[in-house]
GROMACS .gro file of C-alpha atoms in nm:
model
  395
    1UNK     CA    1  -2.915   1.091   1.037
    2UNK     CA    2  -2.611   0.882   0.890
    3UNK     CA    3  -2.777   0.626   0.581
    4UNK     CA    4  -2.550   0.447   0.325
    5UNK     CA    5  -2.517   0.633  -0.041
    6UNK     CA    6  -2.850   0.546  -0.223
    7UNK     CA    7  -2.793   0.500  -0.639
    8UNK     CA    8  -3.072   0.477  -0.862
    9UNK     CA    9  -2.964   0.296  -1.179
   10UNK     CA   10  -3.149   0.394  -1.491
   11UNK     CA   11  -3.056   0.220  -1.800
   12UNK     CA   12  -3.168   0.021  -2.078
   13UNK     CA   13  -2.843  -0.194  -2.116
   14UNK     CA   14  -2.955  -0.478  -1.847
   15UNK     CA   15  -3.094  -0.860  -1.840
   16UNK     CA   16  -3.415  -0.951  -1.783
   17UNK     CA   17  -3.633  -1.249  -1.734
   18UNK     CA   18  -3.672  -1.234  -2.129
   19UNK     CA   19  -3.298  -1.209  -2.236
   20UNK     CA   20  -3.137  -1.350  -1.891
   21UNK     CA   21  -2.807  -1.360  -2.057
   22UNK     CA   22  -2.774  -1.010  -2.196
   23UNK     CA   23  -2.544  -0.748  -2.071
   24UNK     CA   24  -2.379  -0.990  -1.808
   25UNK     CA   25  -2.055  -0.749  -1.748
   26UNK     CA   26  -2.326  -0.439  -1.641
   27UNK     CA   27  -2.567  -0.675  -1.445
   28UNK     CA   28  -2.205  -0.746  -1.243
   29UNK     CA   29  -2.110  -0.407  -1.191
   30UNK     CA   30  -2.427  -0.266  -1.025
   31UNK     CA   31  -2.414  -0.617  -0.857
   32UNK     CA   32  -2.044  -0.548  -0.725
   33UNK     CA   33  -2.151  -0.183  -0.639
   34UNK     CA   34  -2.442  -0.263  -0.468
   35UNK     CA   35  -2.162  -0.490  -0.232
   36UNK     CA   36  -1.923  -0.191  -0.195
   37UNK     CA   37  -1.949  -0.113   0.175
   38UNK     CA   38  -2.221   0.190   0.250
   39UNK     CA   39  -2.435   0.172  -0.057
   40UNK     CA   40  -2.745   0.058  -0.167
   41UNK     CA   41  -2.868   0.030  -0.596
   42UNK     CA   42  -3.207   0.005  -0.664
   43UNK     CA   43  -3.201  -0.065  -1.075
   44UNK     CA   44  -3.467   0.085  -1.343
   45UNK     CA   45  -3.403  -0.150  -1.661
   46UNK     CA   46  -3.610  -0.030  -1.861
   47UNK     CA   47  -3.820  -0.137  -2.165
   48UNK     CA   48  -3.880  -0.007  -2.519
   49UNK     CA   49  -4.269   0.027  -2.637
   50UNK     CA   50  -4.524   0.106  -2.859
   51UNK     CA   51  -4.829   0.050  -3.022
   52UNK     CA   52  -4.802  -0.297  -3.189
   53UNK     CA   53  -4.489  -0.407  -3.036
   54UNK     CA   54  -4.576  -0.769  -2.964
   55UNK     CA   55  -4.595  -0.889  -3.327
   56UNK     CA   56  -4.261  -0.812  -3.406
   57UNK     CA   57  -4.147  -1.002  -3.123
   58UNK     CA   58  -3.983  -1.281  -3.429
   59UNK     CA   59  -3.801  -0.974  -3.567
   60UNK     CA   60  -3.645  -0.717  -3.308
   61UNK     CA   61  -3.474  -0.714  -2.972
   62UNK     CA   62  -3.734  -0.452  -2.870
   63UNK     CA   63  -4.038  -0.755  -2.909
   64UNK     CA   64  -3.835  -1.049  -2.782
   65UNK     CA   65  -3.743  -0.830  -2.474
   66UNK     CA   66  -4.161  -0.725  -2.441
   67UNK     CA   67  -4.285  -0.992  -2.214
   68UNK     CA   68  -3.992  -0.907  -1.949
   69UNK     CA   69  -4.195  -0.921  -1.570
   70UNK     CA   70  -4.253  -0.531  -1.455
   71UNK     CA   71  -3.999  -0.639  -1.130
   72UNK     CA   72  -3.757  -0.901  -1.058
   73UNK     CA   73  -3.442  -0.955  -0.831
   74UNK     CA   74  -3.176  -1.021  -1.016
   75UNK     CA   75  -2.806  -1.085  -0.843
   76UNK     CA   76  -2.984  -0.961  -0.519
   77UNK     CA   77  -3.087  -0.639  -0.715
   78UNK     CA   78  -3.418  -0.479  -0.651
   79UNK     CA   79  -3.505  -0.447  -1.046
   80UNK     CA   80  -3.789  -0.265  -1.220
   81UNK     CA   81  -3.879  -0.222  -1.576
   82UNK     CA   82  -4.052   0.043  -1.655
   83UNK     CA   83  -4.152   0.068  -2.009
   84UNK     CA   84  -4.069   0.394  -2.228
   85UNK     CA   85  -4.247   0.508  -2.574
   86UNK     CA   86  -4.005   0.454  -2.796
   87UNK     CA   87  -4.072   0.581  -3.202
   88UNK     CA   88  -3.916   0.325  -3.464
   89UNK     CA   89  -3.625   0.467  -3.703
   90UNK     CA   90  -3.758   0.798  -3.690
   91UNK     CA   91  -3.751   0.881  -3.318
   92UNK     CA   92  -3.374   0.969  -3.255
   93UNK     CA   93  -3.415   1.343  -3.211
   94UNK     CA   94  -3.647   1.333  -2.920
   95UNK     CA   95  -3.590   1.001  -2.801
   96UNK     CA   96  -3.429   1.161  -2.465
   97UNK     CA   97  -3.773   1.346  -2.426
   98UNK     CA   98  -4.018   1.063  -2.447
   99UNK     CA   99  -3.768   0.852  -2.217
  100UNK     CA  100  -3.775   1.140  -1.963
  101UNK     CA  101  -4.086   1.173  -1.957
  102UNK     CA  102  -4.162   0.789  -1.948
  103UNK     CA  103  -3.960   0.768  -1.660
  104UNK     CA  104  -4.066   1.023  -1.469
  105UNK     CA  105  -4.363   0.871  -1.301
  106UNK     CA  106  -4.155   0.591  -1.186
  107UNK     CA  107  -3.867   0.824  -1.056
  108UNK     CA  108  -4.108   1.060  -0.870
  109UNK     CA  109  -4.231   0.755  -0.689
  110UNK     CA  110  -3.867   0.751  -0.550
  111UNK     CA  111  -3.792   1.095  -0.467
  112UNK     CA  112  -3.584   1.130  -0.170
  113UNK     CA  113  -3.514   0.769  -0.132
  114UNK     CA  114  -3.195   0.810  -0.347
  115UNK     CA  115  -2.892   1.054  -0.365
  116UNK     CA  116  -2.716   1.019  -0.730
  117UNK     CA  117  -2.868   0.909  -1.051
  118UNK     CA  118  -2.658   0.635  -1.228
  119UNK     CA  119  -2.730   0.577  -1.606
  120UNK     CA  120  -2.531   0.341  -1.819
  121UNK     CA  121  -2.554   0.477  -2.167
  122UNK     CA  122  -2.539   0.835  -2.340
  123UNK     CA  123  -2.829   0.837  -2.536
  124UNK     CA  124  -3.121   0.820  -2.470
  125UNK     CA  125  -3.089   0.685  -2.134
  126UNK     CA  126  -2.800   0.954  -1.978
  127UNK     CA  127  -2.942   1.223  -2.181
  128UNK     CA  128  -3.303   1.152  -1.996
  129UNK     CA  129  -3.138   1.083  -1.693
  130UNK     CA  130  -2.988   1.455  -1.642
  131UNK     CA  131  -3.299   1.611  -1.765
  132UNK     CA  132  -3.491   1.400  -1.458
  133UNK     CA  133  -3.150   1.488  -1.201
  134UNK     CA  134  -3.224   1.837  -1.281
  135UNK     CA  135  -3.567   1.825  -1.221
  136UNK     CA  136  -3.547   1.669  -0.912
  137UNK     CA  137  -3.239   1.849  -0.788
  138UNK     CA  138  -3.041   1.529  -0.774
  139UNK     CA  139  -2.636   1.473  -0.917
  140UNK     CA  140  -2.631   1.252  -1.185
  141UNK     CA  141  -2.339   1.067  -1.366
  142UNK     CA  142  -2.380   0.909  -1.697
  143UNK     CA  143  -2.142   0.616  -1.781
  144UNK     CA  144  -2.035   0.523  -2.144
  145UNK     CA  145  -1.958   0.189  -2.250
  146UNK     CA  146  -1.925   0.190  -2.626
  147UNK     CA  147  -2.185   0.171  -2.894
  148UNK     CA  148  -2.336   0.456  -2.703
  149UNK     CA  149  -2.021   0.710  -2.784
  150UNK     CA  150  -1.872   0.552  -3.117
  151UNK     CA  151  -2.219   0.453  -3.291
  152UNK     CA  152  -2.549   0.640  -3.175
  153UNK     CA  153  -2.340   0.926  -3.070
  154UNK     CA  154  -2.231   1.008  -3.432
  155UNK     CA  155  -2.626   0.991  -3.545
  156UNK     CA  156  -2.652   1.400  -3.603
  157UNK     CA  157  -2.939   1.409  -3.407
  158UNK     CA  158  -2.848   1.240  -3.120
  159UNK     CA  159  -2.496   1.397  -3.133
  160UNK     CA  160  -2.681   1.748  -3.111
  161UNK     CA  161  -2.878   1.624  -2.781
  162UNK     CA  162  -2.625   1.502  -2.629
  163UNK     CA  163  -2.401   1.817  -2.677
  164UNK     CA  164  -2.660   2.006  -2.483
  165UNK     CA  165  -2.703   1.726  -2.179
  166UNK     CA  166  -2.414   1.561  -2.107
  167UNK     CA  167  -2.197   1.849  -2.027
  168UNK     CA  168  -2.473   1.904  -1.757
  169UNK     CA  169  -2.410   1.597  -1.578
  170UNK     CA  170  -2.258   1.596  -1.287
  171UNK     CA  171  -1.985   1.336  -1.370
  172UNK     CA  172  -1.945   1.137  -1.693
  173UNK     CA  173  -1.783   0.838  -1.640
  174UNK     CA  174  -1.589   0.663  -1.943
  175UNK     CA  175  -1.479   0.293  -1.985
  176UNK     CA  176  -1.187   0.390  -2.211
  177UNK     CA  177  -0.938   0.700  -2.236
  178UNK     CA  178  -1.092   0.724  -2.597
  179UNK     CA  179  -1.481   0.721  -2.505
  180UNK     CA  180  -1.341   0.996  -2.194
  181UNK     CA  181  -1.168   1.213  -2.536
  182UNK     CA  182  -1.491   1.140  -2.711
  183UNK     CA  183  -1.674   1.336  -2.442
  184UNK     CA  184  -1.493   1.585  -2.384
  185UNK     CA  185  -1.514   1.665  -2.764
  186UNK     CA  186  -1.863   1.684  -2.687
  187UNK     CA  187  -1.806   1.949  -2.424
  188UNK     CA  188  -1.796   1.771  -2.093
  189UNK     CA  189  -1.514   1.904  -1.893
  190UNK     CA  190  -1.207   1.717  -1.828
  191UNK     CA  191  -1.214   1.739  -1.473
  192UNK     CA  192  -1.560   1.588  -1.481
  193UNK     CA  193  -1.476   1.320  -1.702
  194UNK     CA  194  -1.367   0.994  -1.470
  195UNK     CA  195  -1.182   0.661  -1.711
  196UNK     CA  196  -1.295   0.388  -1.517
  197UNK     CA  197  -1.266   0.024  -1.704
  198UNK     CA  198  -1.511  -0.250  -1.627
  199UNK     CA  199  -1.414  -0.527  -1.385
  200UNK     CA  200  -1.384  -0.942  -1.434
  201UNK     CA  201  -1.517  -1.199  -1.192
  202UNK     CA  202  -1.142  -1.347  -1.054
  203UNK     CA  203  -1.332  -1.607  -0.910
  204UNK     CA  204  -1.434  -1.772  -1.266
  205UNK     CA  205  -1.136  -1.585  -1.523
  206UNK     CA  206  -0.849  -1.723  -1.414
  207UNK     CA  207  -0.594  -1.950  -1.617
  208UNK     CA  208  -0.717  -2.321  -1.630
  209UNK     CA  209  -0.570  -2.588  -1.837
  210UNK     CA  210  -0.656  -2.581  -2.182
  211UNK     CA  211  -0.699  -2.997  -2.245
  212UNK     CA  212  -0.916  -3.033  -1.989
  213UNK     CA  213  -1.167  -2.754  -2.080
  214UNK     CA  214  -1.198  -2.902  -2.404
  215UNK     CA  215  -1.253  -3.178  -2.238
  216UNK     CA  216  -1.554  -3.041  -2.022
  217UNK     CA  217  -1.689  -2.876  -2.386
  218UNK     CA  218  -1.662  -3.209  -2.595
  219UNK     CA  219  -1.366  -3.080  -2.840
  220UNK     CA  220  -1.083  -3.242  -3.005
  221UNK     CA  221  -0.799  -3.181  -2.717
  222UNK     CA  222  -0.540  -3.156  -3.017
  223UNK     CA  223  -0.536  -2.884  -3.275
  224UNK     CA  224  -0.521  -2.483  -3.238
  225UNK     CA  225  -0.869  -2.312  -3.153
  226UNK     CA  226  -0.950  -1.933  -3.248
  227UNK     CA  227  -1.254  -1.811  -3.051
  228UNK     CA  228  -1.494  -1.469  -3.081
  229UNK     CA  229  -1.730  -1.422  -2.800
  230UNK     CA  230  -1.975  -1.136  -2.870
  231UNK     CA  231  -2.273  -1.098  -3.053
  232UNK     CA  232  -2.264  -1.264  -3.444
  233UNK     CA  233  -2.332  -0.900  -3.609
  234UNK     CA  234  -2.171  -0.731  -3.906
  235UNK     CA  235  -2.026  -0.470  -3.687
  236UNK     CA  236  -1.867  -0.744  -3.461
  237UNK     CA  237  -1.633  -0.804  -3.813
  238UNK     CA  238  -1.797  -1.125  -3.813
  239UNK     CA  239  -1.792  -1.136  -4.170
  240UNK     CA  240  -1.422  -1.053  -4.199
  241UNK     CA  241  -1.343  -1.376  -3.921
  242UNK     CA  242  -1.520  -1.603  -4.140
  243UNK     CA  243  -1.298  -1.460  -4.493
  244UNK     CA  244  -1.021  -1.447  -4.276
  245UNK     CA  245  -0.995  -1.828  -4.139
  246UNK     CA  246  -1.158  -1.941  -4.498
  247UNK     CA  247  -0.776  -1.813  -4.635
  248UNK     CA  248  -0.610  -2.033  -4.322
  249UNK     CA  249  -0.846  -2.357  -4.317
  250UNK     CA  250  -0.649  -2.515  -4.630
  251UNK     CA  251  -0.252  -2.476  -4.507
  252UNK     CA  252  -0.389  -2.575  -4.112
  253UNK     CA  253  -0.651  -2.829  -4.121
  254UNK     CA  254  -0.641  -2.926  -3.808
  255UNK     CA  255  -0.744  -2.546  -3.670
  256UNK     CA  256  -1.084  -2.472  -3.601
  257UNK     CA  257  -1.309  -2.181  -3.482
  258UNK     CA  258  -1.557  -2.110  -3.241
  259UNK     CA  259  -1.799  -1.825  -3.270
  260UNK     CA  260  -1.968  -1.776  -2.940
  261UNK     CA  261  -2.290  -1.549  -2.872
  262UNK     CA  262  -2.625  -1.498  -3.004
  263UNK     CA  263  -2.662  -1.473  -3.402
  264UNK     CA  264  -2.780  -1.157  -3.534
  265UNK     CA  265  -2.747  -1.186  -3.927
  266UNK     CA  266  -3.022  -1.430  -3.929
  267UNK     CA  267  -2.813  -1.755  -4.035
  268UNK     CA  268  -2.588  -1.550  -4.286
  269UNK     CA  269  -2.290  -1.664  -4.051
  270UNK     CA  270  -2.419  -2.062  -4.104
  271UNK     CA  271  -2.457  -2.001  -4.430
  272UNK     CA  272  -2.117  -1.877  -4.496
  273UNK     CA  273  -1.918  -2.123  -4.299
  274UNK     CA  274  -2.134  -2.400  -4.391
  275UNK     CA  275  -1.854  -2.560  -4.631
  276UNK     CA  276  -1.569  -2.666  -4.289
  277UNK     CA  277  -1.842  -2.883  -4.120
  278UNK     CA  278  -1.714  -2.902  -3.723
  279UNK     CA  279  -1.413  -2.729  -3.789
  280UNK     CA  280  -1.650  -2.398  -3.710
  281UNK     CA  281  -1.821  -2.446  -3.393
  282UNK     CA  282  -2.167  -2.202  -3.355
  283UNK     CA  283  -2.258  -2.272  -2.984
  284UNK     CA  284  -2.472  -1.986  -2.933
  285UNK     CA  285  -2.537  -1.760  -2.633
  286UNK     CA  286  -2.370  -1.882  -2.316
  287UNK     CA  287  -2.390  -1.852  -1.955
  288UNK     CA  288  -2.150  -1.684  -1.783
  289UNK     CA  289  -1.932  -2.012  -1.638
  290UNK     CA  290  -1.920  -2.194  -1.986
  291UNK     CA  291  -1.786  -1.853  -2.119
  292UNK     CA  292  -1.499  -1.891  -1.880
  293UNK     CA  293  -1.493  -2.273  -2.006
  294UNK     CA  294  -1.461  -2.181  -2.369
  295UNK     CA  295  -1.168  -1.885  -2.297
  296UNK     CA  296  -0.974  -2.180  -2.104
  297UNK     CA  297  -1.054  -2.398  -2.417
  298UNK     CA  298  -0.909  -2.206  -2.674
  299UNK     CA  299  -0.530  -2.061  -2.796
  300UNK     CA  300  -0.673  -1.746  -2.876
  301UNK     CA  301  -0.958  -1.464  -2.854
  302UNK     CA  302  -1.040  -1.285  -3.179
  303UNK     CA  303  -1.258  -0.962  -3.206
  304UNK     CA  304  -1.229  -0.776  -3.506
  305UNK     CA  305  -1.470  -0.508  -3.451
  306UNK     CA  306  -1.536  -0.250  -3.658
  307UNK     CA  307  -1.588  -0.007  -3.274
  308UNK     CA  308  -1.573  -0.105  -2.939
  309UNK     CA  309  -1.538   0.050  -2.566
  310UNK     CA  310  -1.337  -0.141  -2.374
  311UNK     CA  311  -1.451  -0.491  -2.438
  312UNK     CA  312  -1.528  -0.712  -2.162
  313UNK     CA  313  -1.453  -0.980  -2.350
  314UNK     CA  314  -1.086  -0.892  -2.367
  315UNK     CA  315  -1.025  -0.840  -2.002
  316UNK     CA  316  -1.162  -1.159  -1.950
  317UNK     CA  317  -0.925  -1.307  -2.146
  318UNK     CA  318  -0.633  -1.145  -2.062
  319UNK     CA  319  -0.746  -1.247  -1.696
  320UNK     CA  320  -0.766  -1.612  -1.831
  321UNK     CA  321  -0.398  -1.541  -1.988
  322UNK     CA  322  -0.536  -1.622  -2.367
  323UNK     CA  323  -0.385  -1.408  -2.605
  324UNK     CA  324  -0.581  -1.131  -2.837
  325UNK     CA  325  -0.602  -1.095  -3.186
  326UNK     CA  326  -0.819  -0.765  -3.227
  327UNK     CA  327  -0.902  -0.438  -3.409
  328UNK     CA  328  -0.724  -0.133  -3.322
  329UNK     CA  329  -1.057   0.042  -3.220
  330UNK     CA  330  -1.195   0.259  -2.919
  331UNK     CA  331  -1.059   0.145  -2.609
  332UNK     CA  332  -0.861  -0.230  -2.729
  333UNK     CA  333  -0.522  -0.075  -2.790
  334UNK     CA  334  -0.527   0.042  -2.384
  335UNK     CA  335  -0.571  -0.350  -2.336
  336UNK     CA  336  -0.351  -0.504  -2.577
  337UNK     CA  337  -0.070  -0.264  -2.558
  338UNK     CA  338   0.248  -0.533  -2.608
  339UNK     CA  339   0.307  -0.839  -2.807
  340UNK     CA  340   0.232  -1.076  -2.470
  341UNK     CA  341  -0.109  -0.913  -2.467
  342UNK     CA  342  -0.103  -0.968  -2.842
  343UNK     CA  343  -0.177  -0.824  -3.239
  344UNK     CA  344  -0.389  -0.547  -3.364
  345UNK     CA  345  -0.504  -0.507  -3.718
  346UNK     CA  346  -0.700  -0.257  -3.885
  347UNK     CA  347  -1.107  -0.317  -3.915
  348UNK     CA  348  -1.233  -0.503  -4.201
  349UNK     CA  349  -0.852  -0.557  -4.312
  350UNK     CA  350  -0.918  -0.981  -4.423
  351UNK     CA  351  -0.535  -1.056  -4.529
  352UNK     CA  352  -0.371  -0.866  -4.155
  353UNK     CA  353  -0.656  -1.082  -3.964
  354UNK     CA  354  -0.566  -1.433  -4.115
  355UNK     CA  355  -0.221  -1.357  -4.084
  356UNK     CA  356  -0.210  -1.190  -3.727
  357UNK     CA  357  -0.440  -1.526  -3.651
  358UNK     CA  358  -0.190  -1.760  -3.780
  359UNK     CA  359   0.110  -1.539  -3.636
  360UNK     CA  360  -0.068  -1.576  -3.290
  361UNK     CA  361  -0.177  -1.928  -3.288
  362UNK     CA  362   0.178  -2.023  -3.355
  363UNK     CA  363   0.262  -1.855  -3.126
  364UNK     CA  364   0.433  -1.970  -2.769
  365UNK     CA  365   0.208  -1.974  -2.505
  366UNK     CA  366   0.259  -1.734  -2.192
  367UNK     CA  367  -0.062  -1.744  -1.942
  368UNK     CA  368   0.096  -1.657  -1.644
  369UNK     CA  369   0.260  -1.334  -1.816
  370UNK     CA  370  -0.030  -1.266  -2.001
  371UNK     CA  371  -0.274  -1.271  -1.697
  372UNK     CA  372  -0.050  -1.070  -1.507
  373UNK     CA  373  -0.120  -0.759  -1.755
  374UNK     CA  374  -0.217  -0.385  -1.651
  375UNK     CA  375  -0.586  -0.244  -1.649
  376UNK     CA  376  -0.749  -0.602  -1.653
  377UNK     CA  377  -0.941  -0.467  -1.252
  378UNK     CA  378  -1.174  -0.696  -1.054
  379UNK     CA  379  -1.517  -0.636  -0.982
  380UNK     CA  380  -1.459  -0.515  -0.636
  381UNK     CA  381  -1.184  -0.288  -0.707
  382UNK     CA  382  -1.373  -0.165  -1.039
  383UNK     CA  383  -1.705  -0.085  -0.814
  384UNK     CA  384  -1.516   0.096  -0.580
  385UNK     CA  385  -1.360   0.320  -0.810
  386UNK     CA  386  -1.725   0.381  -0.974
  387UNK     CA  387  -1.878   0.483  -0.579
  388UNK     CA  388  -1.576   0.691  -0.536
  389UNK     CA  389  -1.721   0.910  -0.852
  390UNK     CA  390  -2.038   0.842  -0.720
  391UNK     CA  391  -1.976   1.026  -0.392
  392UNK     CA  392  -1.786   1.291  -0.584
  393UNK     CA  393  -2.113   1.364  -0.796
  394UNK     CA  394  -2.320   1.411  -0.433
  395UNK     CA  395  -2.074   1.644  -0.221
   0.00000   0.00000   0.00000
């Protein structure tokens, strides 16, 4: 008897009631997969624990995320979030283990009402995930996104687990050429190994005019604007943005910055650009269509990472035709590959990132051309590639 393909999702990279604005770009792919024709997704976010967890809700992402609902729909997914004992600092090397076998209640409860496992990040989420596929005698394919590959993946042990599970997955799935180099250095074989960038919503990244944007946002309509949308983190070069503009703030003063996303130094970023008043704009997190809004605002994205993926940031950029000033890390230099995409500088390099920032706010301005560029996929076309390896994994 025909039925569609069934997917179960397992990962720990997803939104919940909690954090609704987290992890937007994979919340949209399982969405736009879950649309491709002849499939169904049925999503296990799951949820860090253990003893105690609640009173550090003020200071980690593992509290604030504690009081997320054990189901929800989200985007028209069927959601769960099963919780998993996770060991503080110290738990790395069998941190696949204890998610496998948190999990497995909650994936035996499923058994034979899905055909391919589907986990968004190596460790310890893919790593679990083909331990349970081989339990259950069901293909899995792990994806990796970033962080996963160039951060936790270089933790020795978590670099040791992974280099006995994920060449036992089915399919690996990679965001970048690099991250699909990064696994096959950790023994996955090429022909298993599918590069498959992340999409953008067309619909909402699109080029818009700049004056009114600013407009809709409330800022000066005059002026050049830099903007970083990510998370306000060390590792994000951060740091190195605020040195850098500090050097360009005297000879432009009518140039400001805008750091968008949710602040994770704990006010260090305030702190340090507390002396340029509204000429550094700290909006916080925001939703998905004033994202959009503040990419039409400005004359330029930034992202000076010290490691990335393939940055979904960037492709929705590109796909707004704003121009990139970026680090040459993980899977960027795929994206910005000529000067209309445009500069790369070396990560935590102050002096190239002021002047590739003043180089590209003086810049002409292309948007058409720029919008036009290879690799930047829509979610449709993106989720159809990802089912393709999907049905690969299950024949």
């Amino acid at each position: 008897m025909y039925h569609p393909m069934r997917v179960l999702a397992i990962t720990k990279v997803f939104p919940n009631a909690a954090v609704p604005l987290d992890e937007p770009h994979i919340r949209q792919q399982y969405a736009a997969l879950a649309n491709a024709p002849d499939t169904e997704v049925e999503v296990l976010a799951t949820i860090p624990w253990f003893p105690g967890l609640r009173a550090f809700a003020r200071y980690s992402y593992a509290g604030r995320i504690a009081a997320a609902p054990r189901r929800e729909t989200i985007d028209g997914l069927s959601v769960s979030h099963p919780r998993f004992l996770q060991v503080p600092k110290v738990g790395v090397p069998f941190s696949a283990a204890l998610y496998a076998a948190s999990l497995l209640p909650s994936v035996l409860r499923r058994r034979g009402r899905f055909d391919v496992i589907l986990s968004t990040w190596a460790y310890p989420d893919g790593a679990a995930a083909v331990a349970l596929g081989k339990l259950l005698g069901v293909p899995v394919v792990v994806q990796v996104i970033g962080s996963d590959m160039n951060v936790v993946a270089e933790m020795p042990a978590a670099r040791f687990n992974l280099k006995l599970a994920l060449p036992r997955a089915t399919r690996v799935v990679a965001v970048s050429n690099q991250l699909g180099h990064a696994c096959a250095a950790l023994g996955v074989a090429r022909d298993r190994i599918d590069v498959i960038p992340t999409g953008v919503n067309r619909e909402i990244f699109s080029p818009r005019d700049r004056r009114e944007a600013r407009r809709q946002l409330g800022l000066p309509e005059d002026g050049k604007l830099a903007l970083f949308l990510g998370r306000l983190d060390r590792a994000k070069g951060i740091f190195e943005l605020c040195d850098a503009f500090a050097k360009l703030a005297p000879r432009h003063p009518d140039w400001r910055v805008a750091l968008v996303g949710a602040d994770e130094t704990r006010g260090a970023v305030a702190e340090r650009v507390q002396g340029f008043g509204d000429r550094v704009l700290l909006p916080g997190q925001q939703p998905i269509d004033l994202v959009s809004t503040w990419l039409a605002a400005c004359d330029v994205l930034t992202l000076p990472s010290y490691a990335e993926g393939t940055p979904n940031v960037i492709l929705e950029a590109l796909a707004c035709g704003r121009r990139i000033v970026a680090t040459n890390v993980g899977g960027i230099p795929e994206l910005v590959y000529s000067d209309v995409q445009g500069l790369l500088v070396r990560p935590r390099d102050v002096e190239g990132l002021a002047a590739a920032l003043e180089q590209a706010l003086e810049a002409d301005d292309h948007p058409a051309e720029v919008s036009s560029s290879e690799g930047v996929l829509s979610w449709p076309e993106a989720a159809g590639l990802l089912r393709e390896s999907l049905a690969h994994a299950t024949r």
